[in-house]
Tab-separated table of C-alpha atoms in Angstrom:
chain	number	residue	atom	x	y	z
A	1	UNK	CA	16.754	21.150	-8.863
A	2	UNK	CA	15.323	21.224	-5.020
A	3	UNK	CA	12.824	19.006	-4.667
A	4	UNK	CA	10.570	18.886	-1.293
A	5	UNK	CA	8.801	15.437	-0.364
A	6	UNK	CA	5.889	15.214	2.121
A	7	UNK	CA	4.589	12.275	2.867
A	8	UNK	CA	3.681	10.804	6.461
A	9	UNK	CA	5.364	7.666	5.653
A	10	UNK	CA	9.310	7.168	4.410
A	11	UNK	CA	11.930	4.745	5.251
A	12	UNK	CA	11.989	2.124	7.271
A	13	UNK	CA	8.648	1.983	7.837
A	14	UNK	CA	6.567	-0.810	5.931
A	15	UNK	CA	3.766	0.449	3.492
A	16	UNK	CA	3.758	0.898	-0.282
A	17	UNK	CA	3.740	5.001	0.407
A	18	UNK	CA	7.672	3.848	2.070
A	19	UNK	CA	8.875	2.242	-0.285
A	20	UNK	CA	7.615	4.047	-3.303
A	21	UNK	CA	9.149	7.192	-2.383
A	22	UNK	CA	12.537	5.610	-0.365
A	23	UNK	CA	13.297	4.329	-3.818
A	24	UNK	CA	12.945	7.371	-5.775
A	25	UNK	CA	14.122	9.565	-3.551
A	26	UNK	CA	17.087	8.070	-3.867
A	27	UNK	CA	17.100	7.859	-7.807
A	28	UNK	CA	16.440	11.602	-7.589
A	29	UNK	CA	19.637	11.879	-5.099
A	30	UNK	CA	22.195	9.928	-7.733
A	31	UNK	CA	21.075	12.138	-10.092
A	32	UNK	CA	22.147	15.132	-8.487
A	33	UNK	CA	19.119	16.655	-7.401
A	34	UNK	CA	18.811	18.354	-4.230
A	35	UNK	CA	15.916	15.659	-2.032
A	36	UNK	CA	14.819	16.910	1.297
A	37	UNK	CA	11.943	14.538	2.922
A	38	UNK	CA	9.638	15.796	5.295
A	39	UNK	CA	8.237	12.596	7.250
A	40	UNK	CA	6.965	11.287	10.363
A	41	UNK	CA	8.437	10.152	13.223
A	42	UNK	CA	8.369	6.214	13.661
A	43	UNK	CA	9.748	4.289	16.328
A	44	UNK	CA	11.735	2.584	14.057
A	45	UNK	CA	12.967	5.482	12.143
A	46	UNK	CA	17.060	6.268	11.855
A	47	UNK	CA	18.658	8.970	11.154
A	48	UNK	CA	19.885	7.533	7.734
A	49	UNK	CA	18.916	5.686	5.015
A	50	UNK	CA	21.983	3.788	4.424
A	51	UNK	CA	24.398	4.828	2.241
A	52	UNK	CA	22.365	8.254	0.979
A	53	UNK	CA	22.854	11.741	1.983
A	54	UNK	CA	19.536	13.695	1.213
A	55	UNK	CA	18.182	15.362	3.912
A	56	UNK	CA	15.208	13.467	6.017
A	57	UNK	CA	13.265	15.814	8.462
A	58	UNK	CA	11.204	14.087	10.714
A	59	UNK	CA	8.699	15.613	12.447
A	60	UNK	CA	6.507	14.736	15.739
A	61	UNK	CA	2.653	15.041	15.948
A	62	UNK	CA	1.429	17.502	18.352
A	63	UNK	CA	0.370	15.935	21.415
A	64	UNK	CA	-2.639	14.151	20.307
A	65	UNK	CA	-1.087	12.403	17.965
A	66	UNK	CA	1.537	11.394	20.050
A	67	UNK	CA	-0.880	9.371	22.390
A	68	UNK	CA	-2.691	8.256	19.894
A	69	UNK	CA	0.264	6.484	18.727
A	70	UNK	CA	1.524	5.211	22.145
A	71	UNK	CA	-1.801	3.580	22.417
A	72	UNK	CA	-2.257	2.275	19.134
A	73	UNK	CA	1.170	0.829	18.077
A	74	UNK	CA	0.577	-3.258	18.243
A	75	UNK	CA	3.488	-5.169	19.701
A	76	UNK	CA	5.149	-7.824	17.363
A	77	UNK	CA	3.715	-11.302	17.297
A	78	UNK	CA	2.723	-14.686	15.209
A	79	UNK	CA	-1.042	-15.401	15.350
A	80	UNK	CA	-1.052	-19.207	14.328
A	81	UNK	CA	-4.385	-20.932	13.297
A	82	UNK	CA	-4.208	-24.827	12.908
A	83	UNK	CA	-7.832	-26.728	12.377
A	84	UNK	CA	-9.857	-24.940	14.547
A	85	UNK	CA	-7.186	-23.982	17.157
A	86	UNK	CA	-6.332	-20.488	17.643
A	87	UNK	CA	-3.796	-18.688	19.631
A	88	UNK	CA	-2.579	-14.997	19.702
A	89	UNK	CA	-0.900	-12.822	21.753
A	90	UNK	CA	-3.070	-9.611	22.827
A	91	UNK	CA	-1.225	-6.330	21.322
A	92	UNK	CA	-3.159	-4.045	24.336
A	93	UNK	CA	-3.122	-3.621	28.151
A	94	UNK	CA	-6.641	-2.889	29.741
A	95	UNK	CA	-5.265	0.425	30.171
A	96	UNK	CA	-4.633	0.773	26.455
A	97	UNK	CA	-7.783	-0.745	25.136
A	98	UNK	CA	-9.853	1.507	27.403
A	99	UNK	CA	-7.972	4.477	25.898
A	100	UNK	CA	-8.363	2.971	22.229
A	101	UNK	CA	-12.179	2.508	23.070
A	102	UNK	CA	-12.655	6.531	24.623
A	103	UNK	CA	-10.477	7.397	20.823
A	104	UNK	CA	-12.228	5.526	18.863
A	105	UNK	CA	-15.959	6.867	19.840
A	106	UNK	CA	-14.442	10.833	20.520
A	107	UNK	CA	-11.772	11.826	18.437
A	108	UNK	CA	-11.777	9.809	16.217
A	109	UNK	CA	-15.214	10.576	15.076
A	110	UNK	CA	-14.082	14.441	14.851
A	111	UNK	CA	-10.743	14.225	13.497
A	112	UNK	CA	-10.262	16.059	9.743
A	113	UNK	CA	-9.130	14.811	7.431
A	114	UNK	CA	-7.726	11.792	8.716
A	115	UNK	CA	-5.715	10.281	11.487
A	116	UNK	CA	-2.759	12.342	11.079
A	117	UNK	CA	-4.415	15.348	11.380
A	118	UNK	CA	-2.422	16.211	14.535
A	119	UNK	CA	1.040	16.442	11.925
A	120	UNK	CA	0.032	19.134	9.953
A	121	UNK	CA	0.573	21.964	12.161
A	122	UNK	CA	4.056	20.839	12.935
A	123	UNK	CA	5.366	20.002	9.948
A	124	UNK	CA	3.785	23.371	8.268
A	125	UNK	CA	6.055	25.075	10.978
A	126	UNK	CA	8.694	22.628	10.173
A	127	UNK	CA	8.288	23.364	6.023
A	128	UNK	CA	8.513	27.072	6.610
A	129	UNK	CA	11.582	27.145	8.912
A	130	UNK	CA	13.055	24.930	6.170
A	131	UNK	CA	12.325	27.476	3.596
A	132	UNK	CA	13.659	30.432	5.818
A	133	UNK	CA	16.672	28.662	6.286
A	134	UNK	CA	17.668	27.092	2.622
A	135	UNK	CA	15.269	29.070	0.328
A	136	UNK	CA	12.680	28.334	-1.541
A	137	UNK	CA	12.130	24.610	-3.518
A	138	UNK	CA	11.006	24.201	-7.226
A	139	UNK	CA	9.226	21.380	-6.741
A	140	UNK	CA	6.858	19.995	-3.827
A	141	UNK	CA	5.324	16.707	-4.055
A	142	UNK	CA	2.893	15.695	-1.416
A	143	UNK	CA	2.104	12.064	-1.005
A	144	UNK	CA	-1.535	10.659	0.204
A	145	UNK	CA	-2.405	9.079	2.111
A	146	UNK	CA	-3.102	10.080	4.457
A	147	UNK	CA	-4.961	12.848	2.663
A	148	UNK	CA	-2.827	15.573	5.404
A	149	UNK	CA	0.395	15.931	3.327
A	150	UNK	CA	-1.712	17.213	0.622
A	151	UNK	CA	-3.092	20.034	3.179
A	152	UNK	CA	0.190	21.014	4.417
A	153	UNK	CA	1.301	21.523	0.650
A	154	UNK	CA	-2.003	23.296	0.097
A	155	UNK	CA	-0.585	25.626	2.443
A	156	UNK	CA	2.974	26.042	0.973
A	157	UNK	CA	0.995	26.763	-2.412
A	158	UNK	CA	-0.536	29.531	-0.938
A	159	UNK	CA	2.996	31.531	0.714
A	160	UNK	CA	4.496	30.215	-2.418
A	161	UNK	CA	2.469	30.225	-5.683
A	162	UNK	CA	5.937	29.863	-7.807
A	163	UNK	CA	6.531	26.438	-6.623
A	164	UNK	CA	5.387	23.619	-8.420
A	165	UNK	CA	3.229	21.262	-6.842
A	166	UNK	CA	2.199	17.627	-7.597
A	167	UNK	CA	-0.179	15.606	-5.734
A	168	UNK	CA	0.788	11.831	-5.326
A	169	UNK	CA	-2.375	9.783	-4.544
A	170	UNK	CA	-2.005	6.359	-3.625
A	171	UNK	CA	-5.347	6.077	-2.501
A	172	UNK	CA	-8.399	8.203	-3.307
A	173	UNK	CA	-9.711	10.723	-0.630
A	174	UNK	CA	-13.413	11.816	-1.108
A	175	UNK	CA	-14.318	8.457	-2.349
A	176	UNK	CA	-12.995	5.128	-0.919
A	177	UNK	CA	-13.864	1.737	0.459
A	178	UNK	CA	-11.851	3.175	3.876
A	179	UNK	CA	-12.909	6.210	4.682
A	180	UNK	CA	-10.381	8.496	6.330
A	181	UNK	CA	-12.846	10.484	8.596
A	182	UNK	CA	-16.301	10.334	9.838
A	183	UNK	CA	-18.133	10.803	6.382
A	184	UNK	CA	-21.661	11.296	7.838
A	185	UNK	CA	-19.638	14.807	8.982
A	186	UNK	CA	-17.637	15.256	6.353
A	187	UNK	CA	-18.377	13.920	2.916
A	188	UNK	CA	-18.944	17.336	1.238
A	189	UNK	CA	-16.186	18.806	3.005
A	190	UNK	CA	-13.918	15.693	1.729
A	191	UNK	CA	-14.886	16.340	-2.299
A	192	UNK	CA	-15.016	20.471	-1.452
A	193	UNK	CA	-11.137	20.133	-0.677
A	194	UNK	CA	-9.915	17.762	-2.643
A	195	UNK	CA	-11.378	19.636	-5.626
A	196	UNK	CA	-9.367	22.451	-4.001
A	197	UNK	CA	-6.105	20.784	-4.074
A	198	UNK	CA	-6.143	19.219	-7.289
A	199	UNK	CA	-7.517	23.021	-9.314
A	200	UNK	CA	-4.432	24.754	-7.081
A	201	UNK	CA	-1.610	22.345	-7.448
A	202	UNK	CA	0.037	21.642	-11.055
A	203	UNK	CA	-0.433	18.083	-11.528
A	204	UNK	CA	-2.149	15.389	-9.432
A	205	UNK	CA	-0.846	11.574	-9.903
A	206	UNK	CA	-3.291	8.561	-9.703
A	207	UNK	CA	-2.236	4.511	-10.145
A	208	UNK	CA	-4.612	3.426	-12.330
A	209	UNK	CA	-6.821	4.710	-15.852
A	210	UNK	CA	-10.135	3.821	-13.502
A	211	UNK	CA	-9.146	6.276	-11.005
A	212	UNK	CA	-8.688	8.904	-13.013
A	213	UNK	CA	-11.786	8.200	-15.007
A	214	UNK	CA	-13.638	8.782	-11.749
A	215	UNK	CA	-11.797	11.851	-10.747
A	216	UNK	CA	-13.159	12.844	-14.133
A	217	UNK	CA	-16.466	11.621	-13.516
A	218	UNK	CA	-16.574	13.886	-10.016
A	219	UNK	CA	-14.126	17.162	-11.132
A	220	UNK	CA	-15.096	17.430	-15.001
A	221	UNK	CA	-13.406	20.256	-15.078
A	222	UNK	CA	-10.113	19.428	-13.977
A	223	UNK	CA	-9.512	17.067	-16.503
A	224	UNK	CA	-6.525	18.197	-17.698
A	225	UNK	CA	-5.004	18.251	-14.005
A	226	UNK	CA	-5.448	14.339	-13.691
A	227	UNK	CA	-2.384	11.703	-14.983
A	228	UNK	CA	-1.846	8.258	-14.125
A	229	UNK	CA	1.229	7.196	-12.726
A	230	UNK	CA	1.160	3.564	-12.317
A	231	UNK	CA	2.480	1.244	-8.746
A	232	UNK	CA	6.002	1.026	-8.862
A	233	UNK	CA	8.375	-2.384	-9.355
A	234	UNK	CA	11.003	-1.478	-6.260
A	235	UNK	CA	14.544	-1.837	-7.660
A	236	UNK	CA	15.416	-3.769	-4.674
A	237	UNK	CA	13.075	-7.149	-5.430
A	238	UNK	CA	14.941	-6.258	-8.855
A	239	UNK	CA	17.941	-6.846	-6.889
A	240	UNK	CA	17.283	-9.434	-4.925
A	241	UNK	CA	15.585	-11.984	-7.252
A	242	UNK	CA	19.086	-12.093	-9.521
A	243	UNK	CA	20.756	-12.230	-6.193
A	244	UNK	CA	18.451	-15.608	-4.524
A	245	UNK	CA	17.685	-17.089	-7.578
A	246	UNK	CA	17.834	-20.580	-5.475
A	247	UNK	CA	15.238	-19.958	-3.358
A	248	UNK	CA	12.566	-20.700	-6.155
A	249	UNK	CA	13.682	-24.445	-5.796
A	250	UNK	CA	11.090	-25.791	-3.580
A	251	UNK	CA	11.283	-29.829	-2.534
A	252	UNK	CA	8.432	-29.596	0.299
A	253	UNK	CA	6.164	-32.198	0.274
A	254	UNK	CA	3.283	-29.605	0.806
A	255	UNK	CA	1.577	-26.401	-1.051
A	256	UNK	CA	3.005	-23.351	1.200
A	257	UNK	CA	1.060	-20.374	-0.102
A	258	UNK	CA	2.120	-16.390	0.881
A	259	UNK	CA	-0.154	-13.593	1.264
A	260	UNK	CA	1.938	-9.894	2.073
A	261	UNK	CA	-0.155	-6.975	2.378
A	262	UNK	CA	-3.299	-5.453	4.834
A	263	UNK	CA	-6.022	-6.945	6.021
A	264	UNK	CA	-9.309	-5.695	6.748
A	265	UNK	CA	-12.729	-7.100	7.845
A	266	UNK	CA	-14.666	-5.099	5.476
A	267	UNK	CA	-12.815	-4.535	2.092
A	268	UNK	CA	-9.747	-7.255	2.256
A	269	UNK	CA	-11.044	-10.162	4.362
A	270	UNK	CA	-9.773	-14.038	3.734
A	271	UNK	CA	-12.578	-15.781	4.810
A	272	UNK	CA	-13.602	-16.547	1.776
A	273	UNK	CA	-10.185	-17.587	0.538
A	274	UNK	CA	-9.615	-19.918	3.177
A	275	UNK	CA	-12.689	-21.327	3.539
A	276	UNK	CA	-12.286	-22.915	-0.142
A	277	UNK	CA	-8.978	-23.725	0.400
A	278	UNK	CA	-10.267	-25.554	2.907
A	279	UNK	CA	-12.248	-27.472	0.984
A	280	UNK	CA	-10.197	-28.283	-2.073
A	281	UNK	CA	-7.660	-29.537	0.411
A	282	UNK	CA	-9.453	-32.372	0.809
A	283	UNK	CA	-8.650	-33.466	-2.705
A	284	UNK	CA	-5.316	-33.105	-3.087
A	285	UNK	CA	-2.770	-35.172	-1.960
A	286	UNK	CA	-0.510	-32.631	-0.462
A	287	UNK	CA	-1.260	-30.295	2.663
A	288	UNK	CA	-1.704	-26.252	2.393
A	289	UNK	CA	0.290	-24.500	4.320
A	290	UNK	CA	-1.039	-20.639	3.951
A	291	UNK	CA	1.198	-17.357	5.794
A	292	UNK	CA	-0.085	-14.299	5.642
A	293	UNK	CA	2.766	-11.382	6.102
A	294	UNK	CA	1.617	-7.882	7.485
A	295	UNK	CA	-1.151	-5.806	9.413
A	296	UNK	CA	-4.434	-7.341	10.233
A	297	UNK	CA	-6.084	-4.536	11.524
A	298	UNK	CA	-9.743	-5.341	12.538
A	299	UNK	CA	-9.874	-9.003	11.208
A	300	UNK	CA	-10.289	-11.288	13.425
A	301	UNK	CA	-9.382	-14.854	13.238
A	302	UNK	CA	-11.422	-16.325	15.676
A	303	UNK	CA	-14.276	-15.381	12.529
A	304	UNK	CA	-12.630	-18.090	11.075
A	305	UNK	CA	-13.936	-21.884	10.938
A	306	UNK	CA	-10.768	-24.053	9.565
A	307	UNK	CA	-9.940	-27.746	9.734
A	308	UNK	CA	-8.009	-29.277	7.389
A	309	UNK	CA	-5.411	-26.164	6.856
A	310	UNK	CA	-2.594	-24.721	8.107
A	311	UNK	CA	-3.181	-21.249	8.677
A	312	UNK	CA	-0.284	-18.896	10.204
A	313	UNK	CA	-0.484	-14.838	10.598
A	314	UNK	CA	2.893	-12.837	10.928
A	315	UNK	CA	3.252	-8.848	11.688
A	316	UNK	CA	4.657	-6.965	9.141
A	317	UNK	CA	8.376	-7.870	8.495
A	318	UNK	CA	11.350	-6.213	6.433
A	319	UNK	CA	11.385	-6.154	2.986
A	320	UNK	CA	14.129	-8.403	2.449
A	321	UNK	CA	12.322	-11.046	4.925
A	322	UNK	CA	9.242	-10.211	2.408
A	323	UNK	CA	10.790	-11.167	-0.548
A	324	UNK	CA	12.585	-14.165	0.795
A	325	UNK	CA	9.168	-15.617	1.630
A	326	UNK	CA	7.816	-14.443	-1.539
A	327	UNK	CA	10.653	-15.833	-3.808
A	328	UNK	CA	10.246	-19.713	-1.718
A	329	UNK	CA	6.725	-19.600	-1.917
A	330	UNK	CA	4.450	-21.745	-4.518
A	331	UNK	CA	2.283	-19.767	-4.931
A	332	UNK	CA	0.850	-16.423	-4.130
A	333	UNK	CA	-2.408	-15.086	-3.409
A	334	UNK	CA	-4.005	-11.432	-3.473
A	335	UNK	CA	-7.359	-10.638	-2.587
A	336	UNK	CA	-8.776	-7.958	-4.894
A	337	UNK	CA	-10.098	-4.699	-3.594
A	338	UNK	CA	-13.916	-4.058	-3.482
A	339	UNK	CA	-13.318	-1.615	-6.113
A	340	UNK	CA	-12.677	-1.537	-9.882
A	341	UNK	CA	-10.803	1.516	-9.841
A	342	UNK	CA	-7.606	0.588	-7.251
A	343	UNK	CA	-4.665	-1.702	-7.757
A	344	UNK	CA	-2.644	-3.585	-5.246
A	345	UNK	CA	0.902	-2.208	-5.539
A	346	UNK	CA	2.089	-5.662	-4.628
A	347	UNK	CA	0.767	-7.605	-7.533
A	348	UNK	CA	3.769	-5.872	-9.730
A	349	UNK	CA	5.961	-7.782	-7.530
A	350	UNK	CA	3.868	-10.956	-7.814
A	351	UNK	CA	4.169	-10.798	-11.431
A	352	UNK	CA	7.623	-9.887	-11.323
A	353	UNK	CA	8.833	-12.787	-9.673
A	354	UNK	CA	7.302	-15.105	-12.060
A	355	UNK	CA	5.103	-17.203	-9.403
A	356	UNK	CA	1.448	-18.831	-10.040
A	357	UNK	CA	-0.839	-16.276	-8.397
A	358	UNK	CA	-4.236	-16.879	-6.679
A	359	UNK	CA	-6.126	-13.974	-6.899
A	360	UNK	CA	-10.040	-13.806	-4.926
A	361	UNK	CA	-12.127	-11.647	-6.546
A	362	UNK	CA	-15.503	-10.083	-4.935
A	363	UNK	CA	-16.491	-7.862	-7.701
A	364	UNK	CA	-17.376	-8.675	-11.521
A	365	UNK	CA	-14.916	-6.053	-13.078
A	366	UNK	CA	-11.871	-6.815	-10.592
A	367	UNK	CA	-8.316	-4.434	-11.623
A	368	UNK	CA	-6.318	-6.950	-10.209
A	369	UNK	CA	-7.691	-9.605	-12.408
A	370	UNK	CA	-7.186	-7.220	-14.909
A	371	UNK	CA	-3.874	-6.669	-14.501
A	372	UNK	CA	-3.348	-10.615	-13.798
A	373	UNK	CA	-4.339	-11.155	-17.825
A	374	UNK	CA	-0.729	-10.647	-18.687
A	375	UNK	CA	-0.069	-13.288	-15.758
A	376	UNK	CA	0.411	-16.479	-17.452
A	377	UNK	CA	0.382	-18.571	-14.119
A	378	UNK	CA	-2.616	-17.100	-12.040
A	379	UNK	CA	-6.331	-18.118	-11.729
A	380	UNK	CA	-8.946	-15.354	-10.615
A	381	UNK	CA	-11.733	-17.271	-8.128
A	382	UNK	CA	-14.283	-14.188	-7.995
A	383	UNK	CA	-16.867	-15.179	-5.517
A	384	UNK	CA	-19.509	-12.789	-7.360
A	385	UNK	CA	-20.560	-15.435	-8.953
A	386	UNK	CA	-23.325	-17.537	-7.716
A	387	UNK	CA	-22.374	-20.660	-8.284
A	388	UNK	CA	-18.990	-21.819	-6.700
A	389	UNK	CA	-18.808	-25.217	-7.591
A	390	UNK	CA	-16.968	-23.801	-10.861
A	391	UNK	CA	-14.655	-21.874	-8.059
A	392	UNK	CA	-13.838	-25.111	-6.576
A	393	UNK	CA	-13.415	-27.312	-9.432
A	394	UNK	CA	-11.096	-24.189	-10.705
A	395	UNK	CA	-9.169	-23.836	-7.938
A	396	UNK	CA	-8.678	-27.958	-7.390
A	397	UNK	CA	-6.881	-28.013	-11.106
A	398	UNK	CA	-5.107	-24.482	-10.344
A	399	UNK	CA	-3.279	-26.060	-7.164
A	400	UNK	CA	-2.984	-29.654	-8.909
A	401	UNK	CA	-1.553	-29.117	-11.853
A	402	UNK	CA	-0.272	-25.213	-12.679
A	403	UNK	CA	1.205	-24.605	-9.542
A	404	UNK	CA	3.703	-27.492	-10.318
A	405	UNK	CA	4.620	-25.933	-13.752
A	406	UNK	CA	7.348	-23.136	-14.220
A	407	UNK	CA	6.236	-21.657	-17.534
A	408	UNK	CA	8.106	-19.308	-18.787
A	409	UNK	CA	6.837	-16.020	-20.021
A	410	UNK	CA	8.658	-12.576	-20.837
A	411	UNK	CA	8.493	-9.620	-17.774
A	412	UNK	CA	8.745	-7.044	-20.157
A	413	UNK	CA	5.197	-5.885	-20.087
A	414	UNK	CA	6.239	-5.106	-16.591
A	415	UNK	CA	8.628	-2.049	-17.589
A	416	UNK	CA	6.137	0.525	-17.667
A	417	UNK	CA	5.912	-0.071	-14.082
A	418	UNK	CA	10.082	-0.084	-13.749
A	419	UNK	CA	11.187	2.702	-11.585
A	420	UNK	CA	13.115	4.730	-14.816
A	421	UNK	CA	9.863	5.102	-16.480
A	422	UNK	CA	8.289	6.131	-13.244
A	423	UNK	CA	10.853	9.071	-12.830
A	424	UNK	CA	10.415	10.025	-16.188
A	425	UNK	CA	6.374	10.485	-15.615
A	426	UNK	CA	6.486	12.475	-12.879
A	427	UNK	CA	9.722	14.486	-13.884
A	428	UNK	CA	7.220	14.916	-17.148
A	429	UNK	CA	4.935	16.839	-14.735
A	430	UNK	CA	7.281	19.330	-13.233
A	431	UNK	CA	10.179	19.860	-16.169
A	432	UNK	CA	8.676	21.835	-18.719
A	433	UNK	CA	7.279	24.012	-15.931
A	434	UNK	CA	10.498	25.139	-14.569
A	435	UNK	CA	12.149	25.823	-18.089
C-alpha cells in the first residue's frame, strides 16, 4: 500500500493538522505501509522524525511565500499581565512591520485560496517528480487547511484518475468564522471549488456530525461523498499521562488555570473569560493564576482591564512542555468557537486527562459544551445569556468547590476518538476501493 500525504503542516511544527497526521503516519509506517509526506518547510523542521523511516519531502514556497514568512514568523517570548501591568516583547522590526502592513493591504487581499497559495506550484512539481521517480500511489490524502493541499491533489486527480483520493478537512473552506481569502472576491469561487474537490475526490473527512450536516445543507448532492472522522486523542498524551502520573498532585496555595490553543480577537477572544475571573476572584480565598500556551495572533492584551489576577501569555511550546502544564494544572479552560458546527481538537485531551474544565461559551448551541456533557468535572459559562449574575454565581461554586474534587469517571467514551479507531475510518474510505 503507497500512501501519499499532503498537508502544509507535519512534524515538529505545533498545530492540530501536525500532530494529527505525525501520529498516523507513523501508525501507517509500523504497519508496513509505504508513507511518503509531502510538507512544508519550517524553520524548525529536521530531517527525521525520530526513530521512523517514511519518507518526508519538504518543499519551499516560491518566492512570495518565502518573504512572507521571513516577515511574519514572531520571535519567542512571555507576554505577562499582572493587575493592570503589561509588558511584551515586540515580535517585528520597523522594517518588518512596514512590510507586514504593504502584505497585508496588497497581497494579501489577492491571494487564492489562502496564504499558502505560493506552495502549490512547487510541491505539484515536487508530487510529479515523485511519481516519475517511484510510480504511481494508491492512495492520496490531502489535509486542509490550508484549503491549498486540497488543490494540489485536485491536480494529481486529474494526471491520475486511478488514485484514490480523500480530502481531510480540519476546518471548513467556503464557510468559516476565518476566512482564508478576501471573500468579498472570492466567496463564489470558494463554494465553486470546493464543490469541485469534494464531487472529484473519493471521500472527503469532516470532525464533527454538524459539519457534515452543513456540507449537506450547501452540496445536496454530494451526500454520499461526506463522512465524519472525529479529532484525534494523540497516543503520546496516552503515553505520557501513565508515564507523570505525579504531576496531578498539586499543593499550591492558589487556583493555576491552563489555556493551550489559538487566540483570536474575533472568534476566540478571553476577554470575557478573564474579566469574570476577575471578578469571582474576589470571593475566594485563594489567588488565580491563569497561562495561556500558544499563538495569539491579533489579540491584544493591552484590550484587557485586569486587577486582581494573574494573567501570563506563553508562545507555543512542545508538546511534551504542553502536557506537563496540562497534567499540573487545576483546571482547564477552552473557549468555544463562534460556531455550532466545529470542535476544538484539544478538548479530547482535556477530557482525557481527567481535569475540571472551564469552558466559555458565546453561542446558545455550543459543540464544545456538547461534547463536555460526558465531562463529569466541567461547567459551561455561555455569555449568550443575558443575565450573568447566574455566570458568576456558577463559576464562584465551580472554582470553590469542584475544582477541589477528583471524581472519578470512566474515559471510555473517549475511544471513538483513540487513534486505532481513527485508522480504521479512514482506511474504511480507501480499502474496499483498491480490492
Amino acid at each position: 500500500m503507497k500512501i501519499l500525504i499532503i498537508s502544509y503542516s507535519f512534524y515538529p511544527q505545533l498545530n492540530p493538522r501536525a500532530f494529527r497526521w505525525t501520529s498516523i503516519a507513523r501508525y501507517w509506517k509500523e504497519k508496513g505501509y509505504d508513507v511518503t509526506v509531502v510538507t512544508n518547510v519550517n524553520d524548525a523542521d529536521s530531517d527525521s522524525d525520530e526513530d521512523n523511516d517514511y519518507r518526508i519531502v519538504r518543499v519551499p514556497e516560491n518566492h512570495f511565500g518565502r518573504l512572507r514568512r521571513k516577515f511574519s514568523n514572531k520571535q519567542n517570548s512571555q507576554r505577562n499581565v499582572i493587575g493592570n501591568q503589561y509588558s511584551y516583547r515586540s515580535a517585528l522590526n520597523p522594517i518588518k512591520k512596514l512590510l507586514k502592513v504593504i502584505y497585508q493591504y496588497t497581497v494579501k487581499n489577492c491571494q487564492w485560496p489562502d496564504y499558502a497559495w505560493s506552495w502549490i506550484g512547487p510541491s505539484k512539481r515536487a508530487v510529479l517528480q515523485l511519481i516519475r521517480s517511484n510510480g504511481e500511489f494508491d492512495t492520496v490524502i490531502s489535509v486542509s487547511h490550508p484549503f491549498s493541499s486540497h488543490i494540489i491533489a485536485k491536480s494529481l486527480k486529474k494526471h491520475y484518475p486511478d488514485t484514490i483520493w480523500i480530502m481531510d478537512n480540519g476546518d471548513p473552506f467556503c464557510f468559516n468564522g476565518v476566512n482564508p481569502n478576501n471573500i468579498s472576491l472570492y466567496s463564489g469561487l470558494n463554494k465553486k471549488i470546493e464543490y469541485q474537490c469534494i464531487e472529484e475526490s473519493d471521500g472527503f473527512a469532516v470532525t464533527t456530525e454538524e459539519t457534515k450536516e452543513e456540507y449537506i445543507r450547501l452540496f445536496p448532492r454530494l451526500q454520499d461523498k461526506v463522512f465524519v472522522i472525529p479529532p484525534l486523542l494523540n497516543p503520546e498524551l496516552e503515553k505520557f499521562k501513565e508515564e507523570n502520573k505525579l504531576l496531578n498532585e498539586s499543593t499550591r496555595n492558589f487556583i493555576r488555570l491552563v489555556f493551550v490553543g489559538t487566540l483570536y480577537s474575533d472568534i476566540r477572544n478571553p476577554k470575557n473569560l478573564l474579566q469574570i475571573l476577575d471578578q469571582v476572584s474576589r470571593k475566594l480565598t485563594k489567588k488565580i493564576e491563569v497561562d495561556f500556551y500558544g499563538n495569539i495572533n491579533d489579540f491584544d492584551p493591552n484590550t484587557l482591564d485586569i486587577n486582581n489576577i494573574k494573567v501570563s501569555f506563553f508562545d507555543s511550546v512542545s508538546r511534551q512542555s504542553a502536557y506537563q502544564n496540562m497534567l499540573e494544572a487545576d483546571g482547564l479552560l477552552n473557549i468555544g468557537n463562534d460556531t455550532s458546527y466545529q470542535l476544538p481538537s484539544k478538548l479530547i485531551e482535556y477530557a482525557f486527562l481527567e481535569k475540571p474544565i472551564l469552558n466559555i461559551s458565546s453561542i446558545t448551541n455550543d459543540s464544545s459544551a456538547r461534547f463536555l456533557k460526558n465531562h463529569t468535572q466541567s461547567k459551561t459559562i455561555n455569555f449568550a445569556d443575558e443575565d450573568h449574575s447566574k455566570a458568576l454565581s456558577d463559576l464562584e461554586n465551580f472554582l470553590n468547590f469542584k475544582i477541589k474534587e477528583e471524581e472519578n469517571y470512566s474515559i471510555e467514551w473517549l475511544d471513538t476518538y483513540r487513534i486505532g479507531s481513527i485508522i480504521e475510518s479512514y482506511e474504511s474510505l480507501f480499502i474496499k476501493k483498491l480490492d
